[in-house]
XYZ file of C-alpha atoms in Angstrom:
761
model
C 114.747 135.125 32.812
C 114.793 131.990 34.956
C 113.715 132.207 38.542
C 116.301 130.992 41.100
C 115.398 127.506 42.397
C 114.394 127.071 46.008
C 116.881 124.922 48.012
C 115.710 121.385 48.646
C 115.485 120.552 52.393
C 117.381 117.414 53.331
C 114.277 115.923 54.972
C 112.223 116.386 51.769
C 114.994 114.885 49.651
C 115.342 111.884 51.935
C 111.592 111.351 52.074
C 111.282 111.499 48.290
C 114.201 109.092 47.730
C 112.817 106.654 50.300
C 109.341 106.732 48.715
C 110.830 106.252 45.263
C 112.945 103.315 46.469
C 109.882 101.596 47.943
C 107.766 102.052 44.782
C 106.849 98.762 43.165
C 107.047 97.954 39.472
C 103.243 98.047 39.346
C 103.239 101.734 40.296
C 102.309 103.945 37.366
C 105.293 105.200 35.301
C 107.828 103.429 37.551
C 109.582 100.249 36.467
C 112.546 100.203 38.859
C 112.225 102.500 41.894
C 115.646 101.828 43.521
C 117.548 102.367 40.267
C 115.543 105.545 39.608
C 116.319 106.867 43.103
C 120.052 106.331 42.497
C 119.865 108.041 39.107
C 117.969 111.011 40.577
C 120.474 111.449 43.418
C 123.350 111.282 40.962
C 121.707 113.982 38.861
C 120.918 116.449 41.656
C 124.392 116.071 43.172
C 126.250 117.144 40.051
C 128.420 120.244 40.515
C 126.246 122.278 38.121
C 123.152 121.531 40.212
C 124.069 124.463 42.396
C 123.777 125.189 46.116
C 120.026 124.714 46.110
C 120.509 120.918 46.662
C 120.711 119.791 50.293
C 123.923 118.208 51.534
C 123.455 114.411 51.864
C 123.110 113.236 55.429
C 123.860 109.801 56.848
C 120.138 109.087 56.417
C 120.461 109.925 52.705
C 123.366 107.513 52.359
C 121.467 104.807 54.264
C 118.592 105.090 51.787
C 120.933 105.042 48.799
C 122.953 102.055 50.053
C 119.703 100.150 50.512
C 118.718 101.134 46.959
C 122.003 99.693 45.716
C 121.150 96.346 47.316
C 117.623 96.404 45.870
C 118.990 97.305 42.423
C 121.562 94.480 42.696
C 124.472 96.946 42.623
C 126.060 96.214 46.037
C 129.541 97.381 44.989
C 128.129 100.881 44.453
C 126.648 100.660 47.939
C 130.093 99.925 49.376
C 131.442 102.962 47.518
C 128.735 105.088 49.126
C 129.805 103.772 52.543
C 133.293 105.009 51.672
C 131.756 108.466 51.054
C 130.253 108.367 54.560
C 133.670 107.642 56.050
C 135.352 110.399 53.996
C 132.762 113.012 54.972
C 133.138 112.133 58.654
C 129.460 111.454 59.179
C 128.595 109.436 62.265
C 127.857 105.791 61.524
C 124.401 104.708 62.712
C 123.192 101.198 63.528
C 121.131 101.139 60.335
C 124.201 102.208 58.345
C 126.258 99.310 59.693
C 123.438 96.836 58.982
C 123.098 98.139 55.429
C 126.877 97.747 55.000
C 126.513 94.095 56.047
C 123.731 93.686 53.501
C 125.914 95.186 50.729
C 128.809 92.866 51.596
C 126.526 89.808 51.550
C 124.920 90.835 48.254
C 128.422 91.253 46.804
C 129.227 87.663 47.931
C 131.848 88.964 50.383
C 130.428 87.089 53.336
C 133.819 86.561 54.997
C 134.196 90.340 55.237
C 130.613 90.615 56.474
C 131.376 88.169 59.310
C 134.519 90.160 60.174
C 132.578 93.451 60.265
C 129.851 91.864 62.398
C 132.209 90.383 64.981
C 135.007 92.970 65.067
C 134.541 96.172 63.019
C 131.073 97.245 64.152
C 132.320 98.043 67.659
C 135.130 100.129 66.097
C 132.461 102.047 64.157
C 130.643 102.748 67.414
C 127.785 100.293 66.807
C 126.640 97.196 68.671
C 125.446 94.224 66.528
C 121.753 93.543 67.040
C 119.432 90.691 65.970
C 118.992 92.283 62.541
C 122.774 92.405 62.024
C 123.129 88.710 62.780
C 120.117 87.788 60.611
C 121.613 89.612 57.603
C 124.907 87.754 57.884
C 123.216 84.403 58.607
C 121.135 84.809 55.455
C 124.229 85.746 53.426
C 126.133 82.673 54.605
C 123.208 80.361 53.855
C 122.709 81.842 50.390
C 126.402 81.168 49.728
C 125.895 77.494 50.755
C 127.811 77.983 54.009
C 125.058 76.897 56.383
C 127.497 75.160 58.722
C 129.315 78.471 59.293
C 125.904 80.075 59.803
C 125.157 77.439 62.457
C 128.459 78.224 64.205
C 127.511 81.909 64.241
C 124.018 81.050 65.515
C 125.497 79.012 68.369
C 127.821 81.924 69.186
C 124.744 84.178 69.459
C 123.062 81.703 71.807
C 126.191 81.421 73.945
C 126.631 85.180 74.330
C 122.905 85.679 75.093
C 121.767 89.158 75.914
C 119.869 91.202 73.365
C 121.233 89.142 70.491
C 119.851 85.737 71.428
C 118.738 83.834 68.303
C 115.123 84.514 67.443
C 112.720 82.644 65.172
C 114.044 84.489 62.090
C 117.658 83.485 62.801
C 116.792 79.823 63.406
C 114.460 79.669 60.379
C 117.144 81.149 58.115
C 119.732 78.503 59.029
C 117.182 75.666 58.937
C 116.163 76.730 55.429
C 119.833 76.947 54.433
C 120.516 73.364 55.512
C 117.471 72.140 53.608
C 118.671 73.949 50.462
C 122.023 72.180 50.733
C 120.337 68.787 51.160
C 121.393 68.511 54.812
C 117.963 67.328 55.957
C 119.258 65.711 59.153
C 121.053 68.856 60.335
C 118.016 70.982 59.500
C 115.657 68.748 61.485
C 118.059 68.638 64.445
C 118.232 72.425 64.488
C 114.437 72.626 64.259
C 114.103 70.457 67.380
C 116.893 72.399 69.154
C 115.044 75.625 68.385
C 111.921 74.400 70.187
C 113.989 73.063 73.101
C 115.426 76.571 73.490
C 111.890 77.915 73.861
C 111.807 79.654 70.481
C 108.374 79.084 68.939
C 108.478 78.300 65.190
C 106.275 80.510 63.063
C 104.330 79.545 59.915
C 107.334 80.326 57.690
C 109.550 77.995 59.729
C 107.023 75.172 59.594
C 106.468 75.688 55.858
C 110.202 75.495 55.239
C 110.413 72.165 57.094
C 107.264 70.744 55.474
C 108.384 71.796 51.980
C 111.834 70.241 52.363
C 110.466 66.961 53.735
C 107.925 66.786 50.892
C 110.630 67.348 48.286
C 112.631 64.545 49.922
C 109.504 62.309 49.628
C 109.525 61.891 53.432
C 105.762 62.337 53.535
C 105.163 60.568 56.849
C 107.563 62.966 58.579
C 106.009 65.937 56.782
C 102.569 64.818 58.013
C 103.869 64.682 61.605
C 105.267 68.220 61.319
C 101.943 69.437 59.909
C 100.027 67.908 62.852
C 102.541 69.397 65.301
C 102.099 72.771 63.599
C 98.332 72.652 64.153
C 98.769 71.477 67.754
C 101.154 74.394 68.485
C 98.618 76.911 67.209
C 100.535 77.894 64.054
C 97.718 77.726 61.506
C 98.738 76.124 58.201
C 98.234 78.393 55.207
C 97.782 77.771 51.473
C 101.555 77.347 51.062
C 101.637 74.570 53.693
C 98.899 72.549 52.017
C 100.265 73.165 48.538
C 103.591 71.661 49.669
C 101.817 68.634 51.163
C 99.611 68.074 48.111
C 102.548 68.401 45.736
C 104.615 66.036 47.918
C 101.933 63.340 47.942
C 101.254 63.875 44.241
C 104.899 63.474 43.188
C 105.153 60.398 45.441
C 102.224 58.853 43.582
C 100.024 58.792 46.685
C 96.826 60.034 45.093
C 94.444 59.237 47.957
C 96.523 61.186 50.471
C 96.879 64.124 48.046
C 93.087 64.256 47.563
C 92.530 64.009 51.316
C 94.935 66.900 51.927
C 93.126 68.944 49.264
C 89.786 68.386 51.035
C 91.327 69.334 54.384
C 92.726 72.493 52.847
C 89.290 73.552 51.582
C 87.643 72.651 54.907
C 89.910 75.227 56.572
C 88.613 77.898 54.188
C 91.900 78.106 52.290
C 91.681 78.723 48.545
C 93.944 76.480 46.442
C 96.077 78.331 43.920
C 96.744 77.172 40.367
C 99.984 75.455 41.426
C 98.031 73.342 43.939
C 95.485 72.385 41.298
C 98.222 71.519 38.801
C 99.919 69.223 41.326
C 96.714 67.275 41.909
C 95.990 67.050 38.178
C 99.516 65.764 37.507
C 99.022 63.011 40.068
C 95.674 61.962 38.556
C 97.131 61.875 35.043
C 100.121 59.787 36.171
C 97.655 57.217 37.524
C 95.870 57.042 34.167
C 92.906 59.028 35.465
C 93.002 61.924 33.022
C 89.219 62.164 32.762
C 89.026 62.734 36.529
C 91.789 65.319 36.195
C 89.712 67.065 33.513
C 86.605 67.039 35.735
C 88.634 68.579 38.552
C 90.121 71.100 36.096
C 86.702 72.253 34.853
C 85.233 72.382 38.372
C 88.098 74.614 39.540
C 87.672 76.801 36.440
C 83.975 77.171 37.247
C 84.938 78.396 40.733
C 86.990 81.240 39.306
C 90.473 79.715 39.102
C 92.077 80.810 35.852
C 94.100 77.904 34.417
C 97.541 78.653 33.030
C 99.317 77.010 30.128
C 100.890 74.488 32.538
C 97.391 73.273 33.488
C 96.586 72.618 29.854
C 99.924 70.886 29.256
C 99.229 68.501 32.139
C 95.821 67.518 30.728
C 97.128 67.248 27.170
C 99.996 65.016 28.269
C 97.637 62.859 30.333
C 95.241 62.288 27.440
C 98.163 61.778 25.041
C 99.703 59.095 27.261
C 96.372 57.259 27.479
C 95.745 57.573 23.733
C 92.522 59.567 24.246
C 93.065 61.685 21.151
C 89.538 63.181 20.780
C 89.710 64.409 24.408
C 93.229 65.698 23.807
C 92.099 67.769 20.816
C 89.070 69.075 22.767
C 91.408 70.364 25.494
C 93.667 71.918 22.860
C 90.725 73.740 21.257
C 89.421 74.817 24.672
C 92.799 76.309 25.494
C 92.845 78.410 22.339
C 89.195 79.448 22.810
C 90.116 80.722 26.287
C 92.803 82.943 24.824
C 95.843 80.898 25.856
C 98.127 80.558 22.847
C 99.732 77.156 22.352
C 103.509 77.195 22.684
C 106.094 74.818 21.255
C 105.800 72.539 24.294
C 102.053 72.100 23.728
C 102.464 71.291 20.032
C 105.243 68.825 20.865
C 102.912 66.921 23.209
C 100.346 66.490 20.422
C 102.857 65.627 17.696
C 104.709 63.119 19.869
C 101.448 61.433 20.933
C 100.398 60.795 17.329
C 103.909 59.892 16.156
C 104.433 57.241 18.848
C 101.276 55.467 17.683
C 102.224 55.626 14.021
C 99.524 58.232 13.226
C 101.899 60.347 11.166
C 99.261 62.054 8.996
C 97.687 63.466 12.162
C 101.121 64.426 13.502
C 101.938 66.275 10.277
C 98.589 68.101 10.428
C 99.438 69.377 13.933
C 102.859 70.406 12.624
C 101.118 72.467 9.910
C 98.937 74.163 12.547
C 102.102 74.935 14.478
C 103.542 76.754 11.461
C 100.244 78.615 10.911
C 100.481 79.931 14.502
C 104.083 81.000 13.777
C 105.428 78.788 16.531
C 108.931 77.666 15.622
C 109.561 73.905 15.895
C 112.478 72.868 18.083
C 114.658 69.763 18.271
C 111.939 67.889 20.203
C 109.407 68.558 17.428
C 111.700 67.256 14.729
C 112.832 64.288 16.842
C 109.220 63.104 17.247
C 108.372 63.490 13.547
C 111.590 61.956 12.218
C 111.420 59.027 14.654
C 107.757 58.393 13.769
C 108.411 58.453 10.012
C 111.486 56.243 10.409
C 109.570 53.622 12.387
C 107.039 53.393 9.548
C 109.776 53.057 6.931
C 108.917 56.461 5.408
C 112.583 57.328 5.220
C 112.393 59.714 2.252
C 110.000 61.935 4.215
C 112.147 61.548 7.339
C 115.193 62.798 5.450
C 113.179 65.712 4.047
C 112.311 66.750 7.593
C 115.935 66.248 8.618
C 117.159 68.583 5.841
C 114.406 71.099 6.650
C 115.501 71.114 10.282
C 119.107 71.888 9.386
C 118.043 74.595 6.900
C 116.087 76.330 9.700
C 119.144 76.293 11.962
C 117.921 73.578 14.349
C 120.934 71.373 15.015
C 120.252 67.605 14.997
C 121.143 65.690 18.140
C 121.877 62.075 19.011
C 118.181 61.165 19.229
C 117.482 62.303 15.652
C 120.499 60.481 14.223
C 119.685 57.297 16.130
C 116.130 57.304 14.749
C 117.366 57.684 11.178
C 120.189 55.151 11.522
C 117.799 52.602 13.053
C 115.318 53.239 10.238
C 117.878 52.745 7.457
C 119.344 49.651 9.154
C 115.908 48.020 9.396
C 115.227 49.022 5.781
C 118.475 47.332 4.732
C 120.194 50.502 3.482
C 123.376 50.061 5.489
C 125.370 52.399 3.232
C 123.094 55.299 4.194
C 123.228 54.260 7.843
C 127.032 54.296 7.727
C 126.966 57.730 6.049
C 124.792 59.100 8.848
C 127.155 57.658 11.469
C 130.071 59.498 9.817
C 128.034 62.687 9.570
C 127.083 62.703 13.238
C 130.707 62.152 14.227
C 131.743 65.115 12.026
C 129.261 67.229 13.980
C 130.944 66.208 17.223
C 128.124 63.862 18.272
C 129.329 60.501 19.650
C 128.403 57.654 17.290
C 125.932 54.966 18.397
C 127.439 52.611 20.944
C 127.413 48.822 20.965
C 124.239 48.745 23.059
C 122.376 50.588 20.291
C 123.402 48.011 17.691
C 122.785 45.100 20.093
C 119.208 46.284 20.577
C 118.765 46.595 16.811
C 120.193 43.132 16.131
C 118.024 41.589 18.845
C 114.904 43.243 17.415
C 115.637 41.950 13.904
C 116.424 38.450 15.186
C 113.105 38.298 17.041
C 111.411 39.045 13.705
C 113.349 36.203 12.096
C 115.508 38.562 10.016
C 118.787 37.036 11.078
C 120.651 37.706 7.837
C 119.768 41.412 8.096
C 120.953 41.311 11.712
C 124.225 39.716 10.579
C 124.679 42.508 8.018
C 124.425 45.066 10.823
C 126.903 42.983 12.827
C 129.312 43.270 9.878
C 128.630 47.031 9.726
C 129.679 47.367 13.368
C 132.977 45.628 12.629
C 133.430 47.711 9.453
C 133.034 50.865 11.543
C 135.962 49.778 13.677
C 133.885 48.872 16.725
C 134.747 45.784 18.742
C 131.608 43.687 19.297
C 130.961 42.729 22.905
C 129.426 39.587 24.380
C 125.909 41.070 24.275
C 126.163 41.675 20.530
C 127.461 38.150 19.887
C 124.812 36.607 22.146
C 122.031 38.478 20.326
C 123.205 37.146 16.964
C 123.650 33.600 18.302
C 120.115 33.703 19.718
C 118.812 34.859 16.336
C 120.319 31.852 14.532
C 118.978 29.542 17.236
C 115.481 30.976 16.759
C 115.538 30.166 13.029
C 117.026 26.712 13.732
C 120.364 27.398 12.061
C 122.506 25.902 14.783
C 125.574 25.455 12.556
C 125.692 29.194 11.891
C 125.141 29.896 15.580
C 128.218 27.783 16.354
C 130.225 29.662 13.712
C 129.369 32.921 15.470
C 130.623 31.305 18.696
C 133.907 30.467 16.925
C 134.250 34.072 15.710
C 133.483 35.313 19.205
C 136.321 33.272 20.701
C 138.722 34.135 17.855
C 138.436 37.888 18.500
C 139.058 37.429 22.208
C 135.502 37.865 23.511
C 134.916 35.197 26.128
C 131.560 33.385 25.875
C 129.622 33.529 29.127
C 126.845 31.499 30.726
C 124.250 33.398 28.640
C 126.031 32.325 25.446
C 125.931 28.644 26.414
C 122.377 28.810 27.753
C 121.279 30.284 24.424
C 123.002 27.523 22.423
C 121.814 24.686 24.675
C 118.269 26.043 24.495
C 118.562 26.261 20.714
C 119.556 22.575 20.465
C 116.788 21.494 22.840
C 114.098 23.413 20.980
C 115.272 21.853 17.733
C 115.082 18.336 19.198
C 118.879 17.878 19.265
C 119.050 17.057 22.941
C 122.338 15.108 22.715
C 124.100 18.092 21.136
C 122.630 20.244 23.891
C 123.951 17.856 26.549
C 127.406 17.851 24.966
C 127.523 21.646 25.077
C 126.178 21.653 28.648
C 129.000 19.325 29.747
C 131.512 21.562 27.995
C 130.646 24.548 30.210
C 132.747 23.540 33.270
C 135.729 22.862 30.975
C 135.384 26.454 29.761
C 135.316 27.607 33.413
C 131.663 28.564 33.076
C 129.470 27.379 35.927
C 125.942 26.363 34.878
C 123.316 28.504 36.599
C 119.640 27.940 37.367
C 118.633 28.739 33.769
C 121.227 26.279 32.410
C 119.769 23.402 34.425
C 116.163 24.416 33.659
C 116.867 24.502 29.915
C 118.537 21.082 29.803
C 115.990 19.444 32.143
C 113.100 20.785 30.090
C 114.749 19.404 26.957
C 115.255 15.972 28.562
C 111.640 15.716 29.778
C 110.249 16.867 26.432
C 112.282 14.206 24.655
C 110.840 11.547 26.996
C 114.092 10.983 28.918
C 112.505 11.080 32.343
C 115.301 9.224 34.170
C 117.941 11.623 32.813
C 115.719 14.547 33.785
C 115.484 13.283 37.371
C 119.242 12.722 37.513
C 119.886 16.253 36.248
C 117.599 17.631 38.975
C 119.587 15.784 41.683
C 122.844 16.994 40.124
C 121.516 20.553 40.261
C 120.726 20.255 43.979
C 124.127 18.692 44.759
C 125.940 21.475 42.869
C 124.357 24.081 45.156
C 122.606 25.822 42.274
C 119.522 27.780 43.327
C 116.275 25.939 42.641
C 113.591 28.376 41.489
C 109.827 28.145 41.067
C 110.459 27.685 37.337
C 112.610 24.642 38.146
C 109.764 22.981 40.079
C 107.379 23.821 37.264
C 109.651 22.033 34.766
C 110.140 18.964 36.995
C 106.487 18.541 37.922
C 105.301 19.294 34.388
C 107.879 16.923 32.939
C 106.862 14.071 35.229
C 103.167 14.599 34.401
C 103.905 14.756 30.682
C 105.752 11.447 30.863
C 102.995 9.542 32.687
C 104.590 9.879 36.113
C 101.678 11.795 37.640
C 101.715 9.900 40.954
C 105.413 10.666 41.384
C 104.742 14.328 40.521
C 101.911 14.507 43.089
C 104.125 12.965 45.776
C 106.901 15.492 45.045
C 104.379 18.330 45.022
C 103.015 17.329 48.429
C 106.516 16.916 49.847
C 107.513 20.376 48.647
C 104.293 21.798 50.070
C 105.159 20.412 53.501
C 108.499 22.256 53.204
C 106.568 25.530 52.673
C 107.756 25.928 49.081
C 105.735 28.741 47.484
C 104.261 27.537 44.202
C 103.100 29.545 41.218
C 99.554 29.258 39.878
C 101.013 27.524 36.790
C 102.305 24.657 38.950
C 98.949 24.360 40.723
C 97.167 24.179 37.350
C 99.527 21.414 36.256
C 98.926 19.432 39.444
C 95.107 19.750 39.305
C 95.192 18.322 35.791
C 97.581 15.538 36.875
C 95.315 14.554 39.802
C 92.330 14.245 37.467
C 94.343 12.153 35.027
C 95.086 9.530 37.671
C 91.564 9.627 39.122
C 92.390 11.572 42.286
C 89.393 13.866 41.811
C 88.772 14.821 45.439
C 92.390 15.896 45.885
C 92.117 18.005 42.736
C 88.940 19.694 44.033
C 90.563 20.375 47.406
C 93.596 21.876 45.719
C 91.355 24.102 43.589
C 89.293 25.176 46.612
C 92.429 26.092 48.600
C 94.013 28.322 45.964
C 92.891 31.630 47.487
C 93.900 30.541 50.999
C 97.439 29.876 49.721
C 97.748 33.463 48.532
C 97.403 32.686 44.828
C 94.834 33.965 42.333
C 93.262 31.488 39.901
C 93.609 32.468 36.248
C 91.779 31.408 33.096
C 93.924 28.276 32.778
C 92.964 27.241 36.333
C 89.244 27.515 35.597
C 89.730 25.892 32.191
C 91.469 22.830 33.676
C 88.675 22.378 36.217
C 85.827 22.886 33.730
C 87.200 20.496 31.108
C 87.960 17.767 33.645
C 84.520 18.104 35.243
C 82.908 17.843 31.811
C 84.936 14.720 31.033
C 83.581 13.208 34.252
C 80.036 14.159 33.241
C 79.683 16.717 36.062
C 78.068 19.293 33.791
C 76.379 21.317 36.557
C 79.619 21.513 38.554
C 81.401 22.705 35.410
C 78.730 25.387 34.916
C 79.211 26.539 38.509
C 82.974 26.864 38.016
C 82.356 28.839 34.812
C 80.026 31.173 36.736
C 82.728 31.641 39.398
C 85.193 32.592 36.688
C 82.718 35.089 35.255
C 82.108 36.650 38.696
C 85.849 37.014 39.292
C 86.076 39.194 36.179
C 88.063 36.748 34.061
C 86.912 36.792 30.431
C 87.006 33.308 28.855
C 89.149 33.005 25.764
C 87.736 31.959 22.413
C 89.721 28.721 22.654
C 88.236 27.756 26.041
C 84.657 28.418 24.928
C 85.162 26.337 21.786
C 86.598 23.480 23.885
C 83.567 23.612 26.222
C 81.061 23.745 23.336
C 82.651 20.751 21.560
C 82.777 18.716 24.785
C 79.095 19.398 25.530
C 78.045 18.612 21.953
C 79.945 15.327 21.995
C 78.206 14.400 25.252
C 74.782 15.245 23.803
C 74.256 18.234 26.125
C 72.769 20.306 23.281
C 70.847 22.812 25.425
C 73.920 23.428 27.646
C 76.085 23.834 24.530
C 73.520 26.354 23.264
C 74.007 28.457 26.397
C 77.718 28.723 25.679
C 77.089 29.316 21.950
C 75.115 32.427 22.923
C 78.385 33.904 24.304
C 80.038 33.734 20.863
C 80.043 37.298 19.497
C 82.015 36.777 16.291
C 84.590 39.382 17.335
C 86.715 38.569 20.360
C 85.107 35.106 20.512
C 84.371 33.180 17.338
C 83.678 29.585 16.337
C 86.714 27.539 15.374
C 86.658 25.416 12.225
C 86.646 22.203 14.282
C 83.558 23.398 16.231
C 81.675 24.329 13.045
C 82.610 20.998 11.453
C 81.308 19.081 14.488
C 78.024 21.018 14.430
C 77.551 20.331 10.724
C 78.118 16.644 11.386
C 75.726 16.460 14.357
C 72.874 18.519 12.908
C 72.823 17.373 9.270
C 69.991 15.161 8.002
C 71.992 12.108 8.917
C 73.243 13.675 12.141
C 72.389 12.029 15.443
C 71.100 15.280 16.992
C 69.086 16.546 14.016
C 65.919 16.839 16.070
C 67.650 18.795 18.837
C 68.683 21.685 16.566
C 65.849 23.800 17.974
C 67.692 23.889 21.311
C 70.418 26.021 19.741
C 70.277 29.856 19.686
C 68.300 31.184 16.694
C 71.370 32.471 14.878
C 72.663 28.895 14.593
C 69.520 27.581 12.920
C 71.315 28.165 9.597
C 72.575 24.572 9.875
C 69.129 23.611 8.681
C 70.133 24.925 5.257
C 72.739 22.194 4.909
C 70.128 19.447 5.234
């Protein structure tokens, strides 16, 4: 026989339900306390449970309604409130506040506002600060922060026990930030302090975080300093926001400084903080420093997560440091963190982008061994890499494998294959793929895609292949635009087939595509480069008749052509015409004019123009300065050339290899060997590595002048790799140091490795 159960006191029931509702998911045997409390109450309240179960009180219902909110079942909470009304229980303040919470959780904020302002008094309750905070939070979570602000201002106006506190202000400030209303949030923050409400750490963190996300780091720094001054001590969250803000803004020094300040305050950075700093280092190409930081933090007890490893892997991959990348990958697995699809994609993409497809395929095999399923990104990287190398059979195999595994191809995959087949010349297959992607509902490649492809082929000199793709575009029913036509015209100009370029122009006009200034600039430039300056001039004069106004590039192209063909007078006249037409004169224009005058033995005129422009504060490029130094030496104005060289840094320019080369060669021609050596030393100190061509020029000049020992010094810099002897230098040395050579006896002054010339005697 069963013993009759002892009735459960209402206080015991309420205490048990409340404890169960507060239990966390980490508590043994409990995964969802609030839901379990609701289920238990439902069970004990069944009719068959008998009279031993206590009658629910208003306290019981308060607990259960709160459980409904915690369990994300606010509608059930509202139903329980209906039970309270039906049973005639007296509504308490906590009951009304929980009702507001249920309404807000159910996204019925309008009703919550109505209850707060009108119905609570009918229920015998007076709204308190908690009531207002619940509704303010509900409005802000529903992106109605302006209404929340109106309610906040109503609180402030009424005063009394419901004056806005720090929680109310912080809630609305955070709401405005979430909606991107940074200005309103900051204004409310300042208003809060003017009202004598002291912000707490949460308020400050909300402001700092929002400003950092908006990249307003200077303002965030001011708020941080104000926070410290007001006695609200920044915590780990504050500094993490600042570090992440500086890191994402690319301000590495400030991020590192903030990290040091954080540690000096005894705050321990979390893994998110460390990841932010590592990301910043990797973006600046400093992955090795990121790795050092990573390992130092690991040594101090911080357990890296998979995101940490991804950051390092991506950094090394971007820099092409593949051995380091693989070391990090192995370290990750050794530390028990299994590589996911994202990790494998980083490795595969890194190898594929550099054409190292065998390595990429090996990583793909490892991926399958680990039973990690490849996704669209994996296949995109592999297919694109194979296509770029012309390994189209393998690319198609991967494509078919992808479809068989249920991974649907996207635009990126199709574009890679279509580009590959177009470059390979298999336009039929390319057209088939275009049709296939359209059947799958993927938009076919646009004109820009084909323009880029045609331009790439033309730059390689494959103009006929480019024209075939042009025909494919028309065959597909696409209407070529001016960019496509201009790319093809430029291709024919590059291979000096001007007649075909003009035919493309005729086709362009016949289909109703108006040629623009780029079209004519391309054609004029093509004629000038091919030495057909008169044809270029004719086309240039045709531009106004076509209602196309020549621009700066148009004038530069035709002037450069005129000067190169020796027509200096016409070049000058074109320059004056350019000025009179109001066309902008660029630095490139001055470079062409001054260079053209110097090339045509008008150096004095060029120097006069250069000095005149200098007095007008025209900012020159280093290329123009190099040209003028050389021109001054050619007409014997050596001191002016030296002054110009000496004043380069003061003018805000940086001398390059050509600058030093011009000075060295002219000094050597004048016999100023020591001065030339000094200039070479200056170049070396500035970190500029001399080119192989410059060193060969110096060596030949010194040999011709009989400066054998000095030439030997420069010969010692020849390493046979980046710098090697040119045929003309070797020929000169053979001539000078043979048995009949004039410097036969001086061969011993050369570096030992050049004593082999003795074998030719």
